PDB file of N, CA and C and ligand atoms in Angstrom:
ATOM      1  N   UNK A   1     -54.151  80.249  56.795  1.00  0.00           N
ATOM      2  CA  UNK A   1     -55.342  81.068  56.591  1.00  0.00           C
ATOM      3  C   UNK A   1     -55.955  80.791  55.214  1.00  0.00           C
ATOM      4  N   UNK A   2     -57.239  80.951  55.148  1.00  0.00           N
ATOM      5  CA  UNK A   2     -57.988  80.702  53.916  1.00  0.00           C
ATOM      6  C   UNK A   2     -58.701  81.999  53.562  1.00  0.00           C
ATOM      7  N   UNK A   3     -58.415  82.532  52.394  1.00  0.00           N
ATOM      8  CA  UNK A   3     -59.033  83.818  52.007  1.00  0.00           C
ATOM      9  C   UNK A   3     -60.453  83.579  51.502  1.00  0.00           C
ATOM     10  N   UNK A   4     -61.387  84.331  52.090  1.00  0.00           N
ATOM     11  CA  UNK A   4     -62.793  84.275  51.695  1.00  0.00           C
ATOM     12  C   UNK A   4     -63.254  85.699  51.423  1.00  0.00           C
ATOM     13  N   UNK A   5     -64.331  85.832  50.665  1.00  0.00           N
ATOM     14  CA  UNK A   5     -64.937  87.151  50.468  1.00  0.00           C
ATOM     15  C   UNK A   5     -66.395  87.064  50.917  1.00  0.00           C
ATOM     16  N   UNK A   6     -66.746  87.963  51.824  1.00  0.00           N
ATOM     17  CA  UNK A   6     -68.092  87.995  52.385  1.00  0.00           C
ATOM     18  C   UNK A   6     -68.749  89.323  52.020  1.00  0.00           C
ATOM     19  N   UNK A   7     -69.905  89.270  51.406  1.00  0.00           N
ATOM     20  CA  UNK A   7     -70.677  90.483  51.165  1.00  0.00           C
ATOM     21  C   UNK A   7     -71.600  90.672  52.360  1.00  0.00           C
ATOM     22  N   UNK A   8     -71.426  91.789  53.070  1.00  0.00           N
ATOM     23  CA  UNK A   8     -72.175  91.974  54.313  1.00  0.00           C
ATOM     24  C   UNK A   8     -73.598  92.487  54.052  1.00  0.00           C
ATOM     25  N   UNK A   9     -74.335  92.747  55.113  1.00  0.00           N
ATOM     26  CA  UNK A   9     -75.747  93.152  54.979  1.00  0.00           C
ATOM     27  C   UNK A   9     -75.911  94.515  54.327  1.00  0.00           C
ATOM     28  N   UNK A  10     -74.820  95.290  54.246  1.00  0.00           N
ATOM     29  CA  UNK A  10     -74.870  96.575  53.560  1.00  0.00           C
ATOM     30  C   UNK A  10     -74.362  96.481  52.129  1.00  0.00           C
ATOM     31  N   UNK A  11     -74.041  95.271  51.676  1.00  0.00           N
ATOM     32  CA  UNK A  11     -73.586  95.089  50.302  1.00  0.00           C
ATOM     33  C   UNK A  11     -72.105  95.328  50.097  1.00  0.00           C
ATOM     34  N   UNK A  12     -71.353  95.474  51.191  1.00  0.00           N
ATOM     35  CA  UNK A  12     -69.900  95.678  51.067  1.00  0.00           C
ATOM     36  C   UNK A  12     -69.178  94.334  51.030  1.00  0.00           C
ATOM     37  N   UNK A  13     -68.200  94.218  50.135  1.00  0.00           N
ATOM     38  CA  UNK A  13     -67.364  93.017  50.082  1.00  0.00           C
ATOM     39  C   UNK A  13     -66.232  93.147  51.091  1.00  0.00           C
ATOM     40  N   UNK A  14     -66.096  92.146  51.938  1.00  0.00           N
ATOM     41  CA  UNK A  14     -65.071  92.138  52.982  1.00  0.00           C
ATOM     42  C   UNK A  14     -64.205  90.895  52.793  1.00  0.00           C
ATOM     43  N   UNK A  15     -62.891  91.085  52.711  1.00  0.00           N
ATOM     44  CA  UNK A  15     -61.979  89.936  52.641  1.00  0.00           C
ATOM     45  C   UNK A  15     -61.719  89.421  54.042  1.00  0.00           C
ATOM     46  N   UNK A  16     -61.775  88.128  54.195  1.00  0.00           N
ATOM     47  CA  UNK A  16     -61.583  87.498  55.502  1.00  0.00           C
ATOM     48  C   UNK A  16     -60.444  86.486  55.400  1.00  0.00           C
ATOM     49  N   UNK A  17     -59.520  86.543  56.346  1.00  0.00           N
ATOM     50  CA  UNK A  17     -58.511  85.486  56.482  1.00  0.00           C
ATOM     51  C   UNK A  17     -59.075  84.483  57.474  1.00  0.00           C
ATOM     52  N   UNK A  18     -59.659  83.429  56.945  1.00  0.00           N
ATOM     53  CA  UNK A  18     -60.378  82.476  57.787  1.00  0.00           C
ATOM     54  C   UNK A  18     -59.443  81.379  58.285  1.00  0.00           C
ATOM     55  N   UNK A  19     -59.800  80.844  59.454  1.00  0.00           N
ATOM     56  CA  UNK A  19     -59.034  79.728  60.030  1.00  0.00           C
ATOM     57  C   UNK A  19     -59.677  78.411  59.628  1.00  0.00           C
ATOM     58  N   UNK A  20     -58.889  77.558  58.984  1.00  0.00           N
ATOM     59  CA  UNK A  20     -59.362  76.213  58.666  1.00  0.00           C
ATOM     60  C   UNK A  20     -59.619  75.461  59.971  1.00  0.00           C
ATOM     61  N   UNK A  21     -60.617  74.602  59.943  1.00  0.00           N
ATOM     62  CA  UNK A  21     -60.957  73.835  61.134  1.00  0.00           C
ATOM     63  C   UNK A  21     -62.079  74.461  61.938  1.00  0.00           C
ATOM     64  N   UNK A  22     -62.377  75.728  61.671  1.00  0.00           N
ATOM     65  CA  UNK A  22     -63.536  76.379  62.289  1.00  0.00           C
ATOM     66  C   UNK A  22     -64.650  76.439  61.251  1.00  0.00           C
ATOM     67  N   UNK A  23     -65.858  76.693  61.710  1.00  0.00           N
ATOM     68  CA  UNK A  23     -66.959  76.838  60.760  1.00  0.00           C
ATOM     69  C   UNK A  23     -66.879  78.199  60.073  1.00  0.00           C
ATOM     70  N   UNK A  24     -67.582  78.305  58.975  1.00  0.00           N
ATOM     71  CA  UNK A  24     -67.666  79.609  58.312  1.00  0.00           C
ATOM     72  C   UNK A  24     -68.273  80.631  59.265  1.00  0.00           C
ATOM     73  N   UNK A  25     -69.306  80.262  59.980  1.00  0.00           N
ATOM     74  CA  UNK A  25     -69.943  81.177  60.942  1.00  0.00           C
ATOM     75  C   UNK A  25     -68.924  81.694  61.959  1.00  0.00           C
ATOM     76  N   UNK A  26     -68.123  80.793  62.520  1.00  0.00           N
ATOM     77  CA  UNK A  26     -67.136  81.220  63.521  1.00  0.00           C
ATOM     78  C   UNK A  26     -66.110  82.187  62.931  1.00  0.00           C
ATOM     79  N   UNK A  27     -65.893  82.087  61.644  1.00  0.00           N
ATOM     80  CA  UNK A  27     -64.920  82.956  60.985  1.00  0.00           C
ATOM     81  C   UNK A  27     -65.486  84.310  60.577  1.00  0.00           C
ATOM     82  N   UNK A  28     -66.806  84.439  60.482  1.00  0.00           N
ATOM     83  CA  UNK A  28     -67.342  85.705  59.952  1.00  0.00           C
ATOM     84  C   UNK A  28     -68.256  86.443  60.930  1.00  0.00           C
ATOM     85  N   UNK A  29     -68.619  85.827  62.034  1.00  0.00           N
ATOM     86  CA  UNK A  29     -69.604  86.465  62.918  1.00  0.00           C
ATOM     87  C   UNK A  29     -69.098  87.751  63.559  1.00  0.00           C
ATOM     88  N   UNK A  30     -67.779  87.919  63.665  1.00  0.00           N
ATOM     89  CA  UNK A  30     -67.228  89.120  64.299  1.00  0.00           C
ATOM     90  C   UNK A  30     -67.235  90.328  63.370  1.00  0.00           C
ATOM     91  N   UNK A  31     -67.520  90.120  62.098  1.00  0.00           N
ATOM     92  CA  UNK A  31     -67.546  91.245  61.170  1.00  0.00           C
ATOM     93  C   UNK A  31     -68.764  92.111  61.446  1.00  0.00           C
ATOM     94  N   UNK A  32     -68.621  93.440  61.251  1.00  0.00           N
ATOM     95  CA  UNK A  32     -69.813  94.278  61.362  1.00  0.00           C
ATOM     96  C   UNK A  32     -70.809  93.904  60.269  1.00  0.00           C
ATOM     97  N   UNK A  33     -72.081  93.952  60.566  1.00  0.00           N
ATOM     98  CA  UNK A  33     -73.128  93.685  59.570  1.00  0.00           C
ATOM     99  C   UNK A  33     -73.006  92.278  58.974  1.00  0.00           C
ATOM    100  N   UNK A  34     -72.703  91.323  59.838  1.00  0.00           N
ATOM    101  CA  UNK A  34     -72.556  89.937  59.414  1.00  0.00           C
ATOM    102  C   UNK A  34     -73.661  89.080  60.031  1.00  0.00           C
ATOM    103  N   UNK A  35     -73.436  87.788  60.120  1.00  0.00           N
ATOM    104  CA  UNK A  35     -74.417  86.882  60.701  1.00  0.00           C
ATOM    105  C   UNK A  35     -74.494  87.086  62.215  1.00  0.00           C
ATOM    106  N   UNK A  36     -75.670  86.794  62.782  1.00  0.00           N
ATOM    107  CA  UNK A  36     -75.819  86.914  64.235  1.00  0.00           C
ATOM    108  C   UNK A  36     -75.447  85.614  64.940  1.00  0.00           C
ATOM    109  N   UNK A  37     -75.911  84.501  64.398  1.00  0.00           N
ATOM    110  CA  UNK A  37     -75.564  83.185  64.938  1.00  0.00           C
ATOM    111  C   UNK A  37     -75.950  83.059  66.411  1.00  0.00           C
ATOM    112  N   UNK A  38     -77.181  83.345  66.722  1.00  0.00           N
ATOM    113  CA  UNK A  38     -77.571  83.413  68.133  1.00  0.00           C
ATOM    114  C   UNK A  38     -77.599  82.062  68.845  1.00  0.00           C
ATOM    115  N   UNK A  39     -77.684  80.966  68.105  1.00  0.00           N
ATOM    116  CA  UNK A  39     -77.659  79.658  68.785  1.00  0.00           C
ATOM    117  C   UNK A  39     -76.236  79.131  68.937  1.00  0.00           C
ATOM    118  N   UNK A  40     -75.274  79.858  68.392  1.00  0.00           N
ATOM    119  CA  UNK A  40     -73.874  79.471  68.575  1.00  0.00           C
ATOM    120  C   UNK A  40     -73.427  78.291  67.728  1.00  0.00           C
ATOM    121  N   UNK A  41     -74.213  77.942  66.740  1.00  0.00           N
ATOM    122  CA  UNK A  41     -73.788  76.869  65.836  1.00  0.00           C
ATOM    123  C   UNK A  41     -74.494  75.550  66.041  1.00  0.00           C
ATOM    124  N   UNK A  42     -75.626  75.584  66.741  1.00  0.00           N
ATOM    125  CA  UNK A  42     -76.350  74.340  67.048  1.00  0.00           C
ATOM    126  C   UNK A  42     -77.388  73.974  65.989  1.00  0.00           C
ATOM    127  N   UNK A  43     -77.410  74.685  64.893  1.00  0.00           N
ATOM    128  CA  UNK A  43     -78.345  74.412  63.794  1.00  0.00           C
ATOM    129  C   UNK A  43     -79.791  74.577  64.268  1.00  0.00           C
ATOM    130  N   UNK A  44     -80.036  75.593  65.091  1.00  0.00           N
ATOM    131  CA  UNK A  44     -81.385  75.759  65.624  1.00  0.00           C
ATOM    132  C   UNK A  44     -81.905  77.194  65.562  1.00  0.00           C
ATOM    133  N   UNK A  45     -81.251  78.091  64.811  1.00  0.00           N
ATOM    134  CA  UNK A  45     -81.756  79.463  64.783  1.00  0.00           C
ATOM    135  C   UNK A  45     -81.860  80.060  63.373  1.00  0.00           C
ATOM    136  N   UNK A  46     -81.020  79.657  62.474  1.00  0.00           N
ATOM    137  CA  UNK A  46     -80.964  80.156  61.091  1.00  0.00           C
ATOM    138  C   UNK A  46     -80.523  81.617  60.987  1.00  0.00           C
ATOM    139  N   UNK A  47     -79.993  82.191  62.065  1.00  0.00           N
ATOM    140  CA  UNK A  47     -79.497  83.573  61.966  1.00  0.00           C
ATOM    141  C   UNK A  47     -78.052  83.622  61.456  1.00  0.00           C
ATOM    142  N   UNK A  48     -77.578  82.508  60.948  1.00  0.00           N
ATOM    143  CA  UNK A  48     -76.257  82.470  60.316  1.00  0.00           C
ATOM    144  C   UNK A  48     -76.392  82.199  58.819  1.00  0.00           C
ATOM    145  N   UNK A  49     -77.577  82.505  58.292  1.00  0.00           N
ATOM    146  CA  UNK A  49     -77.916  82.231  56.885  1.00  0.00           C
ATOM    147  C   UNK A  49     -77.025  83.037  55.936  1.00  0.00           C
ATOM    148  N   UNK A  50     -76.436  82.336  54.973  1.00  0.00           N
ATOM    149  CA  UNK A  50     -75.672  82.992  53.905  1.00  0.00           C
ATOM    150  C   UNK A  50     -76.125  82.428  52.564  1.00  0.00           C
ATOM    151  N   UNK A  51     -75.897  83.226  51.523  1.00  0.00           N
ATOM    152  CA  UNK A  51     -76.152  82.791  50.153  1.00  0.00           C
ATOM    153  C   UNK A  51     -74.799  82.572  49.489  1.00  0.00           C
ATOM    154  N   UNK A  52     -74.574  81.353  49.058  1.00  0.00           N
ATOM    155  CA  UNK A  52     -73.278  80.978  48.491  1.00  0.00           C
ATOM    156  C   UNK A  52     -73.230  81.354  47.014  1.00  0.00           C
ATOM    157  N   UNK A  53     -72.089  81.911  46.590  1.00  0.00           N
ATOM    158  CA  UNK A  53     -71.897  82.236  45.184  1.00  0.00           C
ATOM    159  C   UNK A  53     -72.171  80.985  44.334  1.00  0.00           C
ATOM    160  N   UNK A  54     -72.904  81.135  43.232  1.00  0.00           N
ATOM    161  CA  UNK A  54     -73.267  79.964  42.416  1.00  0.00           C
ATOM    162  C   UNK A  54     -72.065  79.118  41.986  1.00  0.00           C
ATOM    163  N   UNK A  55     -70.911  79.744  41.772  1.00  0.00           N
ATOM    164  CA  UNK A  55     -69.731  78.974  41.352  1.00  0.00           C
ATOM    165  C   UNK A  55     -69.233  78.023  42.438  1.00  0.00           C
ATOM    166  N   UNK A  56     -69.675  78.243  43.676  1.00  0.00           N
ATOM    167  CA  UNK A  56     -69.165  77.456  44.787  1.00  0.00           C
ATOM    168  C   UNK A  56     -70.119  76.385  45.301  1.00  0.00           C
ATOM    169  N   UNK A  57     -71.342  76.437  44.888  1.00  0.00           N
ATOM    170  CA  UNK A  57     -72.349  75.525  45.450  1.00  0.00           C
ATOM    171  C   UNK A  57     -71.922  74.062  45.376  1.00  0.00           C
ATOM    172  N   UNK A  58     -71.482  73.630  44.225  1.00  0.00           N
ATOM    173  CA  UNK A  58     -71.185  72.202  44.066  1.00  0.00           C
ATOM    174  C   UNK A  58     -69.870  71.807  44.735  1.00  0.00           C
ATOM    175  N   UNK A  59     -69.112  72.783  45.205  1.00  0.00           N
ATOM    176  CA  UNK A  59     -67.841  72.448  45.861  1.00  0.00           C
ATOM    177  C   UNK A  59     -67.990  72.284  47.368  1.00  0.00           C
ATOM    178  N   UNK A  60     -69.187  72.559  47.862  1.00  0.00           N
ATOM    179  CA  UNK A  60     -69.442  72.387  49.294  1.00  0.00           C
ATOM    180  C   UNK A  60     -70.122  71.054  49.545  1.00  0.00           C
ATOM    181  N   UNK A  61     -69.931  70.517  50.738  1.00  0.00           N
ATOM    182  CA  UNK A  61     -70.678  69.317  51.122  1.00  0.00           C
ATOM    183  C   UNK A  61     -72.162  69.670  51.111  1.00  0.00           C
ATOM    184  N   UNK A  62     -73.009  68.743  50.680  1.00  0.00           N
ATOM    185  CA  UNK A  62     -74.438  69.064  50.586  1.00  0.00           C
ATOM    186  C   UNK A  62     -75.068  69.361  51.948  1.00  0.00           C
ATOM    187  N   UNK A  63     -76.203  70.080  51.905  1.00  0.00           N
ATOM    188  CA  UNK A  63     -76.941  70.380  53.136  1.00  0.00           C
ATOM    189  C   UNK A  63     -77.478  69.096  53.745  1.00  0.00           C
ATOM    190  N   UNK A  64     -77.466  69.031  55.058  1.00  0.00           N
ATOM    191  CA  UNK A  64     -78.147  67.943  55.748  1.00  0.00           C
ATOM    192  C   UNK A  64     -79.623  68.293  55.859  1.00  0.00           C
ATOM    193  N   UNK A  65     -80.456  67.310  56.128  1.00  0.00           N
ATOM    194  CA  UNK A  65     -81.901  67.497  56.248  1.00  0.00           C
ATOM    195  C   UNK A  65     -82.216  68.575  57.290  1.00  0.00           C
ATOM    196  N   UNK A  66     -81.570  68.522  58.450  1.00  0.00           N
ATOM    197  CA  UNK A  66     -81.846  69.473  59.529  1.00  0.00           C
ATOM    198  C   UNK A  66     -81.516  70.906  59.104  1.00  0.00           C
ATOM    199  N   UNK A  67     -80.467  71.049  58.331  1.00  0.00           N
ATOM    200  CA  UNK A  67     -80.087  72.383  57.865  1.00  0.00           C
ATOM    201  C   UNK A  67     -81.158  72.939  56.928  1.00  0.00           C
ATOM    202  N   UNK A  68     -81.600  72.122  56.010  1.00  0.00           N
ATOM    203  CA  UNK A  68     -82.630  72.585  55.065  1.00  0.00           C
ATOM    204  C   UNK A  68     -83.914  72.974  55.816  1.00  0.00           C
ATOM    205  N   UNK A  69     -84.285  72.173  56.819  1.00  0.00           N
ATOM    206  CA  UNK A  69     -85.492  72.482  57.599  1.00  0.00           C
ATOM    207  C   UNK A  69     -85.411  73.870  58.220  1.00  0.00           C
ATOM    208  N   UNK A  70     -84.237  74.227  58.713  1.00  0.00           N
ATOM    209  CA  UNK A  70     -84.074  75.541  59.332  1.00  0.00           C
ATOM    210  C   UNK A  70     -84.145  76.657  58.298  1.00  0.00           C
ATOM    211  N   UNK A  71     -83.704  76.399  57.099  1.00  0.00           N
ATOM    212  CA  UNK A  71     -83.607  77.449  56.081  1.00  0.00           C
ATOM    213  C   UNK A  71     -84.914  77.738  55.356  1.00  0.00           C
ATOM    214  N   UNK A  72     -85.743  76.744  55.160  1.00  0.00           N
ATOM    215  CA  UNK A  72     -86.911  76.932  54.286  1.00  0.00           C
ATOM    216  C   UNK A  72     -87.898  77.963  54.828  1.00  0.00           C
ATOM    217  N   UNK A  73     -87.857  78.238  56.118  1.00  0.00           N
ATOM    218  CA  UNK A  73     -88.763  79.231  56.691  1.00  0.00           C
ATOM    219  C   UNK A  73     -88.309  80.665  56.485  1.00  0.00           C
ATOM    220  N   UNK A  74     -87.108  80.854  55.983  1.00  0.00           N
ATOM    221  CA  UNK A  74     -86.591  82.206  55.803  1.00  0.00           C
ATOM    222  C   UNK A  74     -87.180  82.850  54.554  1.00  0.00           C
ATOM    223  N   UNK A  75     -87.477  84.133  54.641  1.00  0.00           N
ATOM    224  CA  UNK A  75     -87.991  84.852  53.467  1.00  0.00           C
ATOM    225  C   UNK A  75     -86.982  84.904  52.341  1.00  0.00           C
ATOM    226  N   UNK A  76     -85.710  84.889  52.679  1.00  0.00           N
ATOM    227  CA  UNK A  76     -84.683  84.979  51.638  1.00  0.00           C
ATOM    228  C   UNK A  76     -84.143  83.606  51.245  1.00  0.00           C
ATOM    229  N   UNK A  77     -84.883  82.548  51.599  1.00  0.00           N
ATOM    230  CA  UNK A  77     -84.432  81.202  51.233  1.00  0.00           C
ATOM    231  C   UNK A  77     -84.300  81.076  49.720  1.00  0.00           C
ATOM    232  N   UNK A  78     -83.162  80.585  49.299  1.00  0.00           N
ATOM    233  CA  UNK A  78     -82.892  80.306  47.888  1.00  0.00           C
ATOM    234  C   UNK A  78     -82.509  78.828  47.818  1.00  0.00           C
ATOM    235  N   UNK A  79     -83.326  78.037  47.166  1.00  0.00           N
ATOM    236  CA  UNK A  79     -83.132  76.580  47.171  1.00  0.00           C
ATOM    237  C   UNK A  79     -81.746  76.189  46.691  1.00  0.00           C
ATOM    238  N   UNK A  80     -81.185  76.963  45.792  1.00  0.00           N
ATOM    239  CA  UNK A  80     -79.871  76.609  45.251  1.00  0.00           C
ATOM    240  C   UNK A  80     -78.739  77.138  46.111  1.00  0.00           C
ATOM    241  N   UNK A  81     -78.897  78.317  46.723  1.00  0.00           N
ATOM    242  CA  UNK A  81     -77.748  79.013  47.306  1.00  0.00           C
ATOM    243  C   UNK A  81     -77.741  79.114  48.828  1.00  0.00           C
ATOM    244  N   UNK A  82     -78.870  78.888  49.475  1.00  0.00           N
ATOM    245  CA  UNK A  82     -78.932  79.116  50.923  1.00  0.00           C
ATOM    246  C   UNK A  82     -78.186  78.052  51.713  1.00  0.00           C
ATOM    247  N   UNK A  83     -77.389  78.524  52.660  1.00  0.00           N
ATOM    248  CA  UNK A  83     -76.710  77.629  53.593  1.00  0.00           C
ATOM    249  C   UNK A  83     -76.672  78.271  54.976  1.00  0.00           C
ATOM    250  N   UNK A  84     -76.573  77.411  55.986  1.00  0.00           N
ATOM    251  CA  UNK A  84     -76.275  77.890  57.332  1.00  0.00           C
ATOM    252  C   UNK A  84     -74.755  77.917  57.468  1.00  0.00           C
ATOM    253  N   UNK A  85     -74.205  79.088  57.754  1.00  0.00           N
ATOM    254  CA  UNK A  85     -72.741  79.184  57.793  1.00  0.00           C
ATOM    255  C   UNK A  85     -72.141  78.359  58.925  1.00  0.00           C
ATOM    256  N   UNK A  86     -72.934  78.020  59.936  1.00  0.00           N
ATOM    257  CA  UNK A  86     -72.400  77.189  61.024  1.00  0.00           C
ATOM    258  C   UNK A  86     -72.236  75.735  60.594  1.00  0.00           C
ATOM    259  N   UNK A  87     -72.794  75.383  59.453  1.00  0.00           N
ATOM    260  CA  UNK A  87     -72.723  73.992  58.996  1.00  0.00           C
ATOM    261  C   UNK A  87     -71.679  73.807  57.892  1.00  0.00           C
ATOM    262  N   UNK A  88     -70.926  74.861  57.607  1.00  0.00           N
ATOM    263  CA  UNK A  88     -69.868  74.772  56.586  1.00  0.00           C
ATOM    264  C   UNK A  88     -68.526  74.824  57.297  1.00  0.00           C
ATOM    265  N   UNK A  89     -67.767  73.765  57.185  1.00  0.00           N
ATOM    266  CA  UNK A  89     -66.429  73.745  57.773  1.00  0.00           C
ATOM    267  C   UNK A  89     -65.442  74.351  56.797  1.00  0.00           C
ATOM    268  N   UNK A  90     -64.646  75.274  57.295  1.00  0.00           N
ATOM    269  CA  UNK A  90     -63.640  75.902  56.439  1.00  0.00           C
ATOM    270  C   UNK A  90     -62.437  74.968  56.311  1.00  0.00           C
ATOM    271  N   UNK A  91     -62.076  74.725  55.070  1.00  0.00           N
ATOM    272  CA  UNK A  91     -60.874  73.940  54.756  1.00  0.00           C
ATOM    273  C   UNK A  91     -60.069  74.730  53.733  1.00  0.00           C
ATOM    274  N   UNK A  92     -58.850  74.323  53.502  1.00  0.00           N
ATOM    275  CA  UNK A  92     -58.030  75.073  52.532  1.00  0.00           C
ATOM    276  C   UNK A  92     -58.607  74.977  51.130  1.00  0.00           C
ATOM    277  N   UNK A  93     -59.423  73.979  50.876  1.00  0.00           N
ATOM    278  CA  UNK A  93     -60.065  73.843  49.552  1.00  0.00           C
ATOM    279  C   UNK A  93     -61.076  74.959  49.297  1.00  0.00           C
ATOM    280  N   UNK A  94     -61.453  75.686  50.343  1.00  0.00           N
ATOM    281  CA  UNK A  94     -62.432  76.771  50.173  1.00  0.00           C
ATOM    282  C   UNK A  94     -61.768  78.119  49.891  1.00  0.00           C
ATOM    283  N   UNK A  95     -60.479  78.126  49.622  1.00  0.00           N
ATOM    284  CA  UNK A  95     -59.771  79.369  49.273  1.00  0.00           C
ATOM    285  C   UNK A  95     -60.524  80.069  48.133  1.00  0.00           C
ATOM    286  N   UNK A  96     -60.919  81.321  48.379  1.00  0.00           N
ATOM    287  CA  UNK A  96     -61.626  82.098  47.358  1.00  0.00           C
ATOM    288  C   UNK A  96     -63.140  82.032  47.452  1.00  0.00           C
ATOM    289  N   UNK A  97     -63.670  81.259  48.398  1.00  0.00           N
ATOM    290  CA  UNK A  97     -65.130  81.157  48.563  1.00  0.00           C
ATOM    291  C   UNK A  97     -65.766  82.538  48.717  1.00  0.00           C
ATOM    292  N   UNK A  98     -66.891  82.725  48.068  1.00  0.00           N
ATOM    293  CA  UNK A  98     -67.646  83.984  48.182  1.00  0.00           C
ATOM    294  C   UNK A  98     -69.053  83.664  48.686  1.00  0.00           C
ATOM    295  N   UNK A  99     -69.460  84.390  49.712  1.00  0.00           N
ATOM    296  CA  UNK A  99     -70.818  84.244  50.241  1.00  0.00           C
ATOM    297  C   UNK A  99     -71.388  85.630  50.535  1.00  0.00           C
ATOM    298  N   UNK A 100     -72.705  85.701  50.563  1.00  0.00           N
ATOM    299  CA  UNK A 100     -73.409  86.931  50.913  1.00  0.00           C
ATOM    300  C   UNK A 100     -74.245  86.670  52.160  1.00  0.00           C
ATOM    301  N   UNK A 101     -74.115  87.531  53.149  1.00  0.00           N
ATOM    302  CA  UNK A 101     -74.940  87.398  54.351  1.00  0.00           C
ATOM    303  C   UNK A 101     -76.396  87.670  53.968  1.00  0.00           C
ATOM    304  N   UNK A 102     -77.281  86.753  54.312  1.00  0.00           N
ATOM    305  CA  UNK A 102     -78.693  86.906  53.967  1.00  0.00           C
ATOM    306  C   UNK A 102     -79.311  88.062  54.761  1.00  0.00           C
ATOM    307  N   UNK A 103     -80.278  88.758  54.175  1.00  0.00           N
ATOM    308  CA  UNK A 103     -80.948  89.824  54.928  1.00  0.00           C
ATOM    309  C   UNK A 103     -81.674  89.258  56.143  1.00  0.00           C
ATOM    310  N   UNK A 104     -81.869  90.105  57.148  1.00  0.00           N
ATOM    311  CA  UNK A 104     -82.614  89.675  58.336  1.00  0.00           C
ATOM    312  C   UNK A 104     -84.055  89.386  57.954  1.00  0.00           C
ATOM    313  N   UNK A 105     -84.620  88.351  58.584  1.00  0.00           N
ATOM    314  CA  UNK A 105     -86.057  88.115  58.435  1.00  0.00           C
ATOM    315  C   UNK A 105     -86.781  89.105  59.343  1.00  0.00           C
ATOM    316  N   UNK A 106     -87.908  89.645  58.898  1.00  0.00           N
ATOM    317  CA  UNK A 106     -88.635  90.609  59.737  1.00  0.00           C
ATOM    318  C   UNK A 106     -89.198  89.932  60.986  1.00  0.00           C
TER     319      UNK A 106
HETATM  320  S1  LIG B   1     -75.748  79.653  64.358  1.00  0.00           S
HETATM  321 FE1  LIG B   1     -77.781  79.063  64.709  1.00  0.00          FE
HETATM  322  S2  LIG B   1     -78.251  77.817  63.013  1.00  0.00           S
HETATM  323 FE2  LIG B   1     -76.231  78.472  62.626  1.00  0.00          FE
END
């Protein structure tokens, strides 16, 4: 298990014992007030948007072009911190990762 901390849509910090080999989205979507992930991880909905803690940005694999395209339309897009949680693979190197679930777009 890989310990992560997720700040949910209500601002509560939730500790998650994540499974390596699954995406971040697959590990956090079951939490209350978390990501919706309505496309199931196909990089086509952006409802799995999270904001990555600044200390962790450079430790993640960079965004692919398709991921950025999906994110830029969001009102809460942050060029430095926004990621699609379905595009982040959880590995043991992510122990301690902190992310915040992005607010819903109206
Ligand atoms: S789940 Fe739809 S883009 Fe990530």
